[in-house]
Each structure stands twice: as C-alpha cells, then as structure tokens.
XYZ file of C-alpha atoms in Angstrom:
154
model
C -13.969 -3.464 -20.037
C -10.369 -5.272 -19.714
C -10.058 -7.883 -17.225
C -8.024 -7.408 -13.900
C -5.947 -9.925 -12.336
C -3.460 -10.430 -9.567
C -0.785 -11.917 -9.660
C 1.188 -13.006 -5.523
C 4.777 -12.812 -5.961
C 7.372 -11.313 -4.292
C 9.479 -7.171 -4.764
C 11.904 -9.372 -7.158
C 9.318 -9.156 -9.253
C 10.460 -6.893 -12.548
C 6.505 -5.680 -13.170
C 6.683 -4.716 -9.817
C 10.050 -3.364 -9.638
C 9.196 -1.242 -12.654
C 5.603 0.062 -10.646
C 7.566 1.441 -7.898
C 9.967 3.034 -10.365
C 7.102 5.032 -11.114
C 5.393 5.364 -7.577
C 8.471 6.360 -6.156
C 8.478 9.725 -9.642
C 5.509 10.423 -8.738
C 5.873 10.334 -4.203
C 8.862 13.058 -5.159
C 6.304 15.613 -6.302
C 4.117 14.630 -3.536
C 6.890 15.101 -1.152
C 9.208 17.982 -1.860
C 11.586 18.551 0.485
C 10.453 15.344 2.587
C 11.207 13.376 -0.785
C 14.839 11.780 0.429
C 12.811 11.249 4.612
C 10.091 9.043 3.387
C 12.509 7.546 0.255
C 14.531 5.868 3.493
C 11.337 3.544 5.038
C 10.092 2.833 1.336
C 13.007 0.179 0.108
C 10.987 -2.826 -1.439
C 14.904 -5.640 -1.114
C 12.309 -7.893 1.710
C 9.012 -7.672 0.934
C 7.748 -10.803 0.479
C 4.145 -10.609 0.310
C 3.463 -8.551 -3.252
C 0.365 -8.393 -5.527
C 0.136 -7.117 -8.508
C -2.633 -5.784 -10.533
C -2.576 -7.070 -14.578
C -5.294 -5.581 -17.238
C -5.287 -7.408 -20.483
C -1.395 -9.212 -18.783
C -0.238 -5.623 -19.187
C 1.436 -4.847 -15.155
C -0.930 -1.745 -14.165
C -0.854 -1.552 -10.079
C 1.106 -2.904 -7.584
C 0.903 -3.224 -3.007
C 2.723 -5.387 -0.143
C 2.907 -5.656 2.866
C 5.614 -6.357 5.616
C 5.338 -7.918 9.269
C 5.044 -4.475 11.266
C 4.264 -6.333 15.069
C 4.051 -10.255 15.539
C -0.833 -9.330 14.797
C -0.137 -6.691 12.946
C 1.113 -5.753 8.858
C 2.143 -2.394 7.399
C 0.555 -1.886 3.179
C 3.304 -0.378 1.556
C 4.132 0.750 -2.361
C 0.023 0.772 -3.137
C 0.117 2.513 -6.894
C -2.127 2.464 -9.933
C -0.980 3.684 -13.037
C -2.729 7.517 -13.558
C -5.275 5.274 -16.744
C -5.458 2.930 -14.953
C -7.357 5.161 -12.002
C -11.119 5.269 -10.974
C -11.081 1.574 -11.852
C -12.083 -0.213 -8.700
C -8.101 -1.568 -9.012
C -6.268 -0.327 -5.896
C -9.164 -1.572 -4.031
C -9.494 -5.344 -5.683
C -5.425 -5.123 -4.368
C -6.467 -3.699 -0.701
C -8.606 -6.176 -0.426
C -6.531 -8.820 -1.798
C -3.928 -7.090 0.355
C -5.984 -7.519 3.789
C -7.349 -10.930 2.649
C -3.137 -12.471 2.456
C -2.050 -10.579 5.464
C -5.675 -12.241 7.057
C -4.392 -16.264 6.241
C -1.343 -15.152 7.051
C -2.234 -14.934 11.065
C -2.566 -11.359 11.414
C -4.957 -9.233 12.621
C -4.459 -5.636 12.001
C -3.253 -3.600 9.077
C -1.963 -0.468 9.019
C -0.348 2.511 7.045
C 0.872 5.858 6.252
C -0.338 7.971 3.812
C 0.703 11.800 3.015
C -2.890 14.453 3.892
C -1.642 15.599 0.173
C -2.793 12.655 -1.425
C -7.023 12.642 -0.819
C -7.734 9.901 -3.555
C -5.896 7.361 -1.731
C -7.690 9.011 1.870
C -10.386 8.676 0.518
C -9.754 5.522 -1.114
C -8.435 3.858 2.848
C -11.732 5.261 4.886
C -13.929 4.423 2.578
C -12.715 0.594 3.060
C -12.289 0.469 6.996
C -9.989 2.054 7.508
C -9.484 4.550 10.714
C -6.753 7.634 11.336
C -4.532 6.173 14.172
C -2.108 8.687 16.200
C 0.655 8.298 14.083
C 2.839 5.255 14.432
C 6.897 4.806 14.211
C 9.423 7.388 12.080
C 5.795 9.023 11.397
C 5.068 10.118 14.946
C 6.394 13.792 14.052
C 5.905 14.332 10.772
C 3.153 16.843 9.820
C 2.012 15.505 6.610
C 1.721 12.361 7.272
C -1.352 10.525 7.918
C -1.974 6.930 10.616
C -4.605 4.643 9.666
C -5.167 1.761 11.265
C -7.570 -1.749 10.350
C -8.958 -4.483 12.411
C -8.440 -7.430 9.218
C -9.701 -10.712 11.238
C -12.907 -12.311 9.869
C -12.812 -10.130 6.883
C-alpha cells in the first residue's frame, strides 16, 4: 500500500498550483454555464493554510482553508486525483485541515460544494458536517449545498 503524507504549505506551492489547475478543469464540467460565477471565488493567491497530499512522493490531493469570520474558516480547494480516490485521502486532508483550524483557534468550518458532486457531499456528511442555509455569495445558487461543522475539541 502506498504511503500517504501531508505537507502544510501555502498557495505558492507548485504542487498545489498544479492540482488546483486540474481541479478547476474538472469543475468547469461540473459547473457548466455557472463556471465563471464560481471561478471568481476560487482564487488561490492568498491562501496561507494549504495541505498537499503525497502518495510515495507524488502529489495526489489538496485542500485549504481561509478565515471566514473571527471563529470560522471556510474549507476550499478540496481535490484528489481520480485514480487516487476511494483510498481515504480526501478524508485525511479534511481531518487535518480541521485540526489545523482548531490549532489556529477557530471553532467552526464551513464549506460550499455542488449538489451534483454526490461523493463530496457524502464525504462531508460522513465527516460530521451538517447542511446549513447557503451563505454569502452562494445564498441564491440552487446548485450549491453549504455545510458546517463544530471543530473545537475534535
């Protein structure tokens, strides 16, 4: 079984940037005619809390968070290469982002994903996230599902 390791970094990491380019390409198909709307919220120039997952030294997945409010972070840019899915890597990334957010004195994680991304929705539900009212820029977007998790004392 390949060994998966996680590296804490920021959005200047070239492996993260390559994975995000693949994620953006994938999301173009998922988002369809709404892609330009979602793309404006997916910039990575100021992400200071980034995880890159490596399988035997090869970058295979990523995730990040950014502060949303005084006690809440927003999970962003979650992605695992298709050939490495179903191995628990996304769950490992998410759990470690939650730990990092808690270490940084945040209490909650929120996120937005597409209703069309059933595997992502299931991952978040299995990880303890509950559906909340769509927030911020996603408020009136029917294809969005927003979720939240209390992470203090996880």
